[in-house]
Amino acid sequence: AQSVTQLDSQVPVFEEAPVELRCNYSSSVSVYLFWYVQYPNQGLQLLLKYLSGSTLVESINGFEAEFNKSQTSFHLRKPSVHISDTAEYFCAVSHSGSARQLTFGSGTQLTVLP
Amino acid sequence: GAVVSQHPSRVICKSGTSVKIECRSLDFQATTMFWYRQFPKQSLMLMATSNEGSKATYEQGVEKDKFLINHASLTLSTLTVTSAHPEDSSFYICSARDRGGRTTEAFFGQGTRLTVV
C-alpha cells in the first residue's frame, strides 16, 4: 500500500515570492510521482512528473520538483509566483509496476496575494 | 496532450432521480478509466476502476448498485448515480489512461458538479 502526505493544507504567499509545497510519500515498492493542479470547478491538470532518471523535474510554467528517495519526498517549488498560480495542488503517487491507480494527497491550496 | 471530456459539467437533480455522467477520451483509446469523488476542500477519492468490456472494480465502501458504471467502448465510460440523495452531492471526476503506451500518465476530465435537492 502507498500513501501521500501533504503537510500544508493552505499556503498564502505574496506575488513574486518563492514557494514550496511539501509532499511526502510512503511505499514499499518503486513509485512514480506526480503533481497536479486544479483550478476552481475544474478537473486536474498534470503539472509535472517523476518516472526515472534525473531527480529534478520541471514544468513549462516555472515549477520544479525534486525526488528525494532517502527522504521519500517530492516537494514542489517555484522561485517567483504569480497571481495566476492560485489553485489547489495535489501530489500523487502510483505503483511503477502497474502504473494504474493514483493515490492522492489531501491537497494544498496555494493563494498568491497581490 | 490527450483530451478527456466529461459531461455534464454541472447538474442539479431532485432527490430520488438518477443522473448519468459521461466520460469520453477524445483522441486516444482507454481500456481503463477511473472515477473519483471529491468533497469540498478534500482530496480525490477513488470510487471505481472501469474496464472496457468487463465489470467495474469498486473500492471498499462504494455501493456498486448505487453508482453504476458502464464502459461499453474504448472511448466512453458512464457513471450513473441511481436514486440520488443530497448526500450524493459532490464533484465527480473521471480519468483515463492512454492504451497506446503513455501508461504512466492519467488524463482527467473537467469534472461534474452534482447537486441533489
PDB file of C-alpha atoms in Angstrom:
ATOM      1  CA  ALA A   1       0.000   0.000   0.000  1.00  0.00           C
ATOM      2  CA  GLN A   2       1.105   3.534  -0.590  1.00  0.00           C
ATOM      3  CA  SER A   3       0.163   6.870   0.905  1.00  0.00           C
ATOM      4  CA  VAL A   4       0.822  10.538   0.289  1.00  0.00           C
ATOM      5  CA  THR A   5       1.061  13.297   2.867  1.00  0.00           C
ATOM      6  CA  GLN A   6       0.789  16.968   2.070  1.00  0.00           C
ATOM      7  CA  LEU A   7       1.587  18.692   5.320  1.00  0.00           C
ATOM      8  CA  ASP A   8       0.270  22.127   4.421  1.00  0.00           C
ATOM      9  CA  SER A   9      -3.420  22.468   3.632  1.00  0.00           C
ATOM     10  CA  GLN A  10      -3.121  26.179   2.861  1.00  0.00           C
ATOM     11  CA  VAL A  11      -0.158  28.255   1.757  1.00  0.00           C
ATOM     12  CA  PRO A  12      -0.618  32.001   1.338  1.00  0.00           C
ATOM     13  CA  VAL A  13       2.246  33.824  -0.321  1.00  0.00           C
ATOM     14  CA  PHE A  14       2.801  37.249  -1.831  1.00  0.00           C
ATOM     15  CA  GLU A  15       3.240  37.691  -5.549  1.00  0.00           C
ATOM     16  CA  GLU A  16       6.824  37.253  -6.801  1.00  0.00           C
ATOM     17  CA  ALA A  17       7.844  35.472  -3.606  1.00  0.00           C
ATOM     18  CA  PRO A  18       9.204  31.899  -3.691  1.00  0.00           C
ATOM     19  CA  VAL A  19       7.041  28.989  -2.583  1.00  0.00           C
ATOM     20  CA  GLU A  20       7.491  25.360  -1.608  1.00  0.00           C
ATOM     21  CA  LEU A  21       4.638  22.885  -1.335  1.00  0.00           C
ATOM     22  CA  ARG A  22       5.628  19.818   0.592  1.00  0.00           C
ATOM     23  CA  CYS A  23       4.861  16.230  -0.303  1.00  0.00           C
ATOM     24  CA  ASN A  24       5.995  13.045   1.381  1.00  0.00           C
ATOM     25  CA  TYR A  25       5.062   9.536   0.371  1.00  0.00           C
ATOM     26  CA  SER A  26       5.351   6.041   1.705  1.00  0.00           C
ATOM     27  CA  SER A  27       5.539   2.910  -0.375  1.00  0.00           C
ATOM     28  CA  SER A  28       7.157  -0.480  -0.173  1.00  0.00           C
ATOM     29  CA  VAL A  29       7.839  -0.548  -3.910  1.00  0.00           C
ATOM     30  CA  SER A  30       9.118   1.772  -6.607  1.00  0.00           C
ATOM     31  CA  VAL A  31       6.746   4.567  -7.489  1.00  0.00           C
ATOM     32  CA  TYR A  32       6.028   7.250  -9.999  1.00  0.00           C
ATOM     33  CA  LEU A  33       5.354  10.709  -8.554  1.00  0.00           C
ATOM     34  CA  PHE A  34       3.117  13.451  -9.875  1.00  0.00           C
ATOM     35  CA  TRP A  35       1.948  16.960  -9.131  1.00  0.00           C
ATOM     36  CA  TYR A  36      -1.460  18.019 -10.398  1.00  0.00           C
ATOM     37  CA  VAL A  37      -3.062  21.458 -10.309  1.00  0.00           C
ATOM     38  CA  GLN A  38      -6.797  22.075 -10.008  1.00  0.00           C
ATOM     39  CA  TYR A  39      -8.458  25.394 -10.685  1.00  0.00           C
ATOM     40  CA  PRO A  40     -11.929  26.050  -9.197  1.00  0.00           C
ATOM     41  CA  ASN A  41     -14.634  23.746 -10.542  1.00  0.00           C
ATOM     42  CA  GLN A  42     -12.260  22.128 -12.985  1.00  0.00           C
ATOM     43  CA  GLY A  43     -10.586  18.769 -13.354  1.00  0.00           C
ATOM     44  CA  LEU A  44      -6.949  18.105 -12.667  1.00  0.00           C
ATOM     45  CA  GLN A  45      -4.112  19.092 -14.938  1.00  0.00           C
ATOM     46  CA  LEU A  46      -0.743  17.403 -14.802  1.00  0.00           C
ATOM     47  CA  LEU A  47       1.932  19.847 -13.722  1.00  0.00           C
ATOM     48  CA  LEU A  48       4.969  17.590 -13.715  1.00  0.00           C
ATOM     49  CA  LYS A  49       6.010  14.024 -13.039  1.00  0.00           C
ATOM     50  CA  TYR A  50       8.947  11.908 -11.988  1.00  0.00           C
ATOM     51  CA  LEU A  51       9.284   8.496 -13.576  1.00  0.00           C
ATOM     52  CA  SER A  52      13.019   7.818 -13.579  1.00  0.00           C
ATOM     53  CA  GLY A  53      16.318   9.461 -14.408  1.00  0.00           C
ATOM     54  CA  SER A  54      17.045  12.985 -13.261  1.00  0.00           C
ATOM     55  CA  THR A  55      15.582  13.620  -9.844  1.00  0.00           C
ATOM     56  CA  LEU A  56      14.805  17.242 -10.701  1.00  0.00           C
ATOM     57  CA  VAL A  57      11.817  17.720 -12.986  1.00  0.00           C
ATOM     58  CA  GLU A  58      10.430  20.970 -14.320  1.00  0.00           C
ATOM     59  CA  SER A  59       7.156  22.238 -15.718  1.00  0.00           C
ATOM     60  CA  ILE A  60       6.722  24.725 -18.537  1.00  0.00           C
ATOM     61  CA  ASN A  61       5.406  27.427 -16.201  1.00  0.00           C
ATOM     62  CA  GLY A  62       8.342  27.612 -13.835  1.00  0.00           C
ATOM     63  CA  PHE A  63       7.530  24.966 -11.247  1.00  0.00           C
ATOM     64  CA  GLU A  64      10.029  22.285 -10.362  1.00  0.00           C
ATOM     65  CA  ALA A  65      10.061  19.296  -8.040  1.00  0.00           C
ATOM     66  CA  GLU A  66      12.866  17.143  -6.762  1.00  0.00           C
ATOM     67  CA  PHE A  67      12.566  13.478  -5.984  1.00  0.00           C
ATOM     68  CA  ASN A  68      14.433  12.631  -2.808  1.00  0.00           C
ATOM     69  CA  LYS A  69      14.414   8.900  -2.256  1.00  0.00           C
ATOM     70  CA  SER A  70      16.131   8.951   1.125  1.00  0.00           C
ATOM     71  CA  GLN A  71      13.592  11.419   2.496  1.00  0.00           C
ATOM     72  CA  THR A  72      10.706   9.976   0.462  1.00  0.00           C
ATOM     73  CA  SER A  73       9.779  13.464  -0.628  1.00  0.00           C
ATOM     74  CA  PHE A  74       8.727  15.211  -3.820  1.00  0.00           C
ATOM     75  CA  HIS A  75       8.404  18.869  -2.860  1.00  0.00           C
ATOM     76  CA  LEU A  76       7.141  21.382  -5.404  1.00  0.00           C
ATOM     77  CA  ARG A  77       8.893  24.738  -5.727  1.00  0.00           C
ATOM     78  CA  LYS A  78       8.658  27.938  -7.697  1.00  0.00           C
ATOM     79  CA  PRO A  79      11.126  30.809  -7.277  1.00  0.00           C
ATOM     80  CA  SER A  80       8.606  33.547  -8.070  1.00  0.00           C
ATOM     81  CA  VAL A  81       4.845  33.034  -8.052  1.00  0.00           C
ATOM     82  CA  HIS A  82       2.128  34.866  -9.968  1.00  0.00           C
ATOM     83  CA  ILE A  83      -1.479  35.612  -9.090  1.00  0.00           C
ATOM     84  CA  SER A  84      -2.488  33.073 -11.736  1.00  0.00           C
ATOM     85  CA  ASP A  85      -0.751  30.294  -9.776  1.00  0.00           C
ATOM     86  CA  THR A  86      -3.541  30.445  -7.200  1.00  0.00           C
ATOM     87  CA  ALA A  87      -5.060  26.958  -7.236  1.00  0.00           C
ATOM     88  CA  GLU A  88      -5.222  23.645  -5.408  1.00  0.00           C
ATOM     89  CA  TYR A  89      -2.178  21.440  -5.849  1.00  0.00           C
ATOM     90  CA  PHE A  90      -2.244  17.686  -5.406  1.00  0.00           C
ATOM     91  CA  CYS A  91       0.696  15.373  -5.043  1.00  0.00           C
ATOM     92  CA  ALA A  92       0.061  11.823  -6.233  1.00  0.00           C
ATOM     93  CA  VAL A  93       1.856   8.513  -6.425  1.00  0.00           C
ATOM     94  CA  SER A  94       1.329   5.393  -8.469  1.00  0.00           C
ATOM     95  CA  HIS A  95       2.899   1.984  -8.365  1.00  0.00           C
ATOM     96  CA  SER A  96       5.608   1.933 -11.016  1.00  0.00           C
ATOM     97  CA  GLY A  97       4.855  -1.666 -11.790  1.00  0.00           C
ATOM     98  CA  SER A  98       1.232  -1.375 -12.838  1.00  0.00           C
ATOM     99  CA  ALA A  99       1.201   2.394 -13.208  1.00  0.00           C
ATOM    100  CA  ARG A 100      -2.535   2.400 -12.977  1.00  0.00           C
ATOM    101  CA  GLN A 101      -4.157   3.795  -9.886  1.00  0.00           C
ATOM    102  CA  LEU A 102      -3.173   7.118  -8.439  1.00  0.00           C
ATOM    103  CA  THR A 103      -3.146   7.768  -4.719  1.00  0.00           C
ATOM    104  CA  PHE A 104      -3.587  11.454  -3.953  1.00  0.00           C
ATOM    105  CA  GLY A 105      -2.509  13.611  -1.083  1.00  0.00           C
ATOM    106  CA  SER A 106      -5.047  15.827   0.640  1.00  0.00           C
ATOM    107  CA  GLY A 107      -4.082  18.840  -1.433  1.00  0.00           C
ATOM    108  CA  THR A 108      -2.554  22.247  -0.751  1.00  0.00           C
ATOM    109  CA  GLN A 109      -4.407  25.444  -1.532  1.00  0.00           C
ATOM    110  CA  LEU A 110      -1.883  27.971  -2.815  1.00  0.00           C
ATOM    111  CA  THR A 111      -3.145  31.530  -2.619  1.00  0.00           C
ATOM    112  CA  VAL A 112      -0.990  34.225  -4.169  1.00  0.00           C
ATOM    113  CA  LEU A 113      -1.639  37.644  -2.714  1.00  0.00           C
ATOM    114  CA  PRO A 114      -1.030  40.922  -4.542  1.00  0.00           C
TER     115      PRO A 114
ATOM    116  CA  GLY B   1      -1.789  16.240 -24.632  1.00  0.00           C
ATOM    117  CA  ALA B   2      -4.649  13.782 -24.679  1.00  0.00           C
ATOM    118  CA  VAL B   3      -8.142  15.089 -24.011  1.00  0.00           C
ATOM    119  CA  VAL B   4     -10.789  13.631 -21.745  1.00  0.00           C
ATOM    120  CA  SER B   5     -14.221  15.183 -21.976  1.00  0.00           C
ATOM    121  CA  GLN B   6     -16.696  14.856 -19.156  1.00  0.00           C
ATOM    122  CA  HIS B   7     -20.356  15.780 -19.475  1.00  0.00           C
ATOM    123  CA  PRO B   8     -22.299  17.440 -17.983  1.00  0.00           C
ATOM    124  CA  SER B   9     -20.125  19.888 -16.093  1.00  0.00           C
ATOM    125  CA  ARG B  10     -22.957  20.745 -13.720  1.00  0.00           C
ATOM    126  CA  VAL B  11     -26.223  19.025 -12.922  1.00  0.00           C
ATOM    127  CA  ILE B  12     -28.954  19.639 -10.401  1.00  0.00           C
ATOM    128  CA  CYS B  13     -31.474  16.884  -9.811  1.00  0.00           C
ATOM    129  CA  LYS B  14     -34.295  16.043  -7.472  1.00  0.00           C
ATOM    130  CA  SER B  15     -33.830  13.546  -4.706  1.00  0.00           C
ATOM    131  CA  GLY B  16     -34.775  10.046  -5.869  1.00  0.00           C
ATOM    132  CA  THR B  17     -33.906  10.548  -9.516  1.00  0.00           C
ATOM    133  CA  SER B  18     -30.932   9.108 -11.390  1.00  0.00           C
ATOM    134  CA  VAL B  19     -28.140  11.032 -13.074  1.00  0.00           C
ATOM    135  CA  LYS B  20     -25.758   9.837 -15.771  1.00  0.00           C
ATOM    136  CA  ILE B  21     -22.273  11.288 -16.197  1.00  0.00           C
ATOM    137  CA  GLU B  22     -20.254  10.587 -19.336  1.00  0.00           C
ATOM    138  CA  CYS B  23     -16.505  10.402 -19.669  1.00  0.00           C
ATOM    139  CA  ARG B  24     -15.000  10.297 -23.153  1.00  0.00           C
ATOM    140  CA  SER B  25     -11.432  10.017 -24.339  1.00  0.00           C
ATOM    141  CA  LEU B  26     -11.418  12.161 -27.466  1.00  0.00           C
ATOM    142  CA  ASP B  27      -8.147  11.357 -29.168  1.00  0.00           C
ATOM    143  CA  PHE B  28      -6.997   8.108 -27.664  1.00  0.00           C
ATOM    144  CA  GLN B  29      -8.310   4.731 -26.623  1.00  0.00           C
ATOM    145  CA  ALA B  30      -8.652   3.951 -22.959  1.00  0.00           C
ATOM    146  CA  THR B  31      -9.141   0.389 -21.805  1.00  0.00           C
ATOM    147  CA  THR B  32      -9.240   1.654 -18.235  1.00  0.00           C
ATOM    148  CA  MET B  33     -10.968   4.684 -16.791  1.00  0.00           C
ATOM    149  CA  PHE B  34     -11.155   5.775 -13.184  1.00  0.00           C
ATOM    150  CA  TRP B  35     -13.944   7.526 -11.329  1.00  0.00           C
ATOM    151  CA  TYR B  36     -13.156   9.787  -8.392  1.00  0.00           C
ATOM    152  CA  ARG B  37     -15.264  11.704  -5.952  1.00  0.00           C
ATOM    153  CA  GLN B  38     -14.138  14.915  -4.337  1.00  0.00           C
ATOM    154  CA  PHE B  39     -15.780  16.591  -1.363  1.00  0.00           C
ATOM    155  CA  PRO B  40     -15.258  20.310  -0.767  1.00  0.00           C
ATOM    156  CA  LYS B  41     -11.682  21.123   0.192  1.00  0.00           C
ATOM    157  CA  GLN B  42     -10.733  17.473   0.221  1.00  0.00           C
ATOM    158  CA  SER B  43      -8.691  15.217  -1.987  1.00  0.00           C
ATOM    159  CA  LEU B  44      -9.888  12.870  -4.676  1.00  0.00           C
ATOM    160  CA  MET B  45     -11.091   9.512  -3.513  1.00  0.00           C
ATOM    161  CA  LEU B  46     -11.072   6.673  -5.998  1.00  0.00           C
ATOM    162  CA  MET B  47     -14.541   5.178  -6.326  1.00  0.00           C
ATOM    163  CA  ALA B  48     -14.055   2.574  -9.010  1.00  0.00           C
ATOM    164  CA  THR B  49     -11.977   1.410 -11.912  1.00  0.00           C
ATOM    165  CA  SER B  50     -13.861   0.998 -15.156  1.00  0.00           C
ATOM    166  CA  ASN B  51     -12.652  -1.665 -17.553  1.00  0.00           C
ATOM    167  CA  GLU B  52     -13.813  -1.828 -21.143  1.00  0.00           C
ATOM    168  CA  GLY B  53     -15.937  -4.873 -21.769  1.00  0.00           C
ATOM    169  CA  SER B  54     -15.962  -6.114 -18.192  1.00  0.00           C
ATOM    170  CA  LYS B  55     -17.385  -5.261 -14.802  1.00  0.00           C
ATOM    171  CA  ALA B  56     -16.046  -2.307 -12.913  1.00  0.00           C
ATOM    172  CA  THR B  57     -13.945  -2.778  -9.808  1.00  0.00           C
ATOM    173  CA  TYR B  58     -15.267  -0.806  -6.858  1.00  0.00           C
ATOM    174  CA  GLU B  59     -13.298   0.470  -3.910  1.00  0.00           C
ATOM    175  CA  GLN B  60     -14.245  -0.617  -0.444  1.00  0.00           C
ATOM    176  CA  GLY B  61     -17.267   1.236   0.873  1.00  0.00           C
ATOM    177  CA  VAL B  62     -18.599   2.271  -2.539  1.00  0.00           C
ATOM    178  CA  GLU B  63     -22.046   0.872  -3.308  1.00  0.00           C
ATOM    179  CA  LYS B  64     -21.938  -0.667  -6.761  1.00  0.00           C
ATOM    180  CA  ASP B  65     -25.728  -0.736  -7.029  1.00  0.00           C
ATOM    181  CA  LYS B  66     -25.882   2.965  -6.368  1.00  0.00           C
ATOM    182  CA  PHE B  67     -23.011   4.011  -8.598  1.00  0.00           C
ATOM    183  CA  LEU B  68     -23.465   2.076 -11.817  1.00  0.00           C
ATOM    184  CA  ILE B  69     -20.526   2.114 -14.174  1.00  0.00           C
ATOM    185  CA  ASN B  70     -20.600   1.075 -17.796  1.00  0.00           C
ATOM    186  CA  HIS B  71     -17.563   1.036 -20.067  1.00  0.00           C
ATOM    187  CA  ALA B  72     -19.066  -0.040 -23.350  1.00  0.00           C
ATOM    188  CA  SER B  73     -16.341   1.164 -25.695  1.00  0.00           C
ATOM    189  CA  LEU B  74     -12.685   2.130 -25.676  1.00  0.00           C
ATOM    190  CA  THR B  75     -13.597   5.816 -25.574  1.00  0.00           C
ATOM    191  CA  LEU B  76     -16.623   6.016 -23.292  1.00  0.00           C
ATOM    192  CA  SER B  77     -17.374   5.228 -19.664  1.00  0.00           C
ATOM    193  CA  THR B  78     -20.515   6.295 -17.851  1.00  0.00           C
ATOM    194  CA  LEU B  79     -21.289   6.690 -14.171  1.00  0.00           C
ATOM    195  CA  THR B  80     -24.945   6.622 -13.167  1.00  0.00           C
ATOM    196  CA  VAL B  81     -25.884   7.776  -9.704  1.00  0.00           C
ATOM    197  CA  THR B  82     -29.129   5.950  -9.010  1.00  0.00           C
ATOM    198  CA  SER B  83     -31.821   7.220  -6.657  1.00  0.00           C
ATOM    199  CA  ALA B  84     -29.695  10.200  -5.785  1.00  0.00           C
ATOM    200  CA  HIS B  85     -29.892  11.796  -2.344  1.00  0.00           C
ATOM    201  CA  PRO B  86     -28.492  15.086  -1.046  1.00  0.00           C
ATOM    202  CA  GLU B  87     -25.505  13.294   0.478  1.00  0.00           C
ATOM    203  CA  ASP B  88     -24.505  12.243  -3.037  1.00  0.00           C
ATOM    204  CA  SER B  89     -23.909  15.880  -3.898  1.00  0.00           C
ATOM    205  CA  SER B  90     -20.249  16.137  -4.777  1.00  0.00           C
ATOM    206  CA  PHE B  91     -17.717  16.759  -7.513  1.00  0.00           C
ATOM    207  CA  TYR B  92     -17.151  13.688  -9.661  1.00  0.00           C
ATOM    208  CA  ILE B  93     -14.053  13.394 -11.840  1.00  0.00           C
ATOM    209  CA  CYS B  94     -13.037  10.747 -14.323  1.00  0.00           C
ATOM    210  CA  SER B  95      -9.610   9.952 -15.670  1.00  0.00           C
ATOM    211  CA  ALA B  96      -8.301   7.697 -18.375  1.00  0.00           C
ATOM    212  CA  ARG B  97      -5.013   6.156 -19.347  1.00  0.00           C
ATOM    213  CA  ASP B  98      -3.858   6.010 -22.926  1.00  0.00           C
ATOM    214  CA  ARG B  99      -3.939   2.439 -24.166  1.00  0.00           C
ATOM    215  CA  GLY B 100      -1.371   3.339 -26.786  1.00  0.00           C
ATOM    216  CA  GLY B 101       1.590   3.460 -24.480  1.00  0.00           C
ATOM    217  CA  ARG B 102       1.584   6.524 -22.268  1.00  0.00           C
ATOM    218  CA  THR B 103       0.585   4.378 -19.351  1.00  0.00           C
ATOM    219  CA  THR B 104       2.372   6.489 -16.791  1.00  0.00           C
ATOM    220  CA  GLU B 105       0.060   9.441 -17.164  1.00  0.00           C
ATOM    221  CA  ALA B 106      -3.624   9.749 -16.427  1.00  0.00           C
ATOM    222  CA  PHE B 107      -5.693  12.402 -18.182  1.00  0.00           C
ATOM    223  CA  PHE B 108      -8.560  13.947 -16.283  1.00  0.00           C
ATOM    224  CA  GLY B 109     -11.940  15.211 -17.326  1.00  0.00           C
ATOM    225  CA  GLN B 110     -13.084  18.628 -16.200  1.00  0.00           C
ATOM    226  CA  GLY B 111     -15.373  17.164 -13.561  1.00  0.00           C
ATOM    227  CA  THR B 112     -19.103  17.164 -12.878  1.00  0.00           C
ATOM    228  CA  ARG B 113     -20.643  19.136 -10.037  1.00  0.00           C
ATOM    229  CA  LEU B 114     -23.697  17.177  -8.874  1.00  0.00           C
ATOM    230  CA  THR B 115     -26.216  18.860  -6.608  1.00  0.00           C
ATOM    231  CA  VAL B 116     -29.134  16.828  -5.330  1.00  0.00           C
ATOM    232  CA  VAL B 117     -32.016  18.866  -3.921  1.00  0.00           C
TER     233      VAL B 117
END
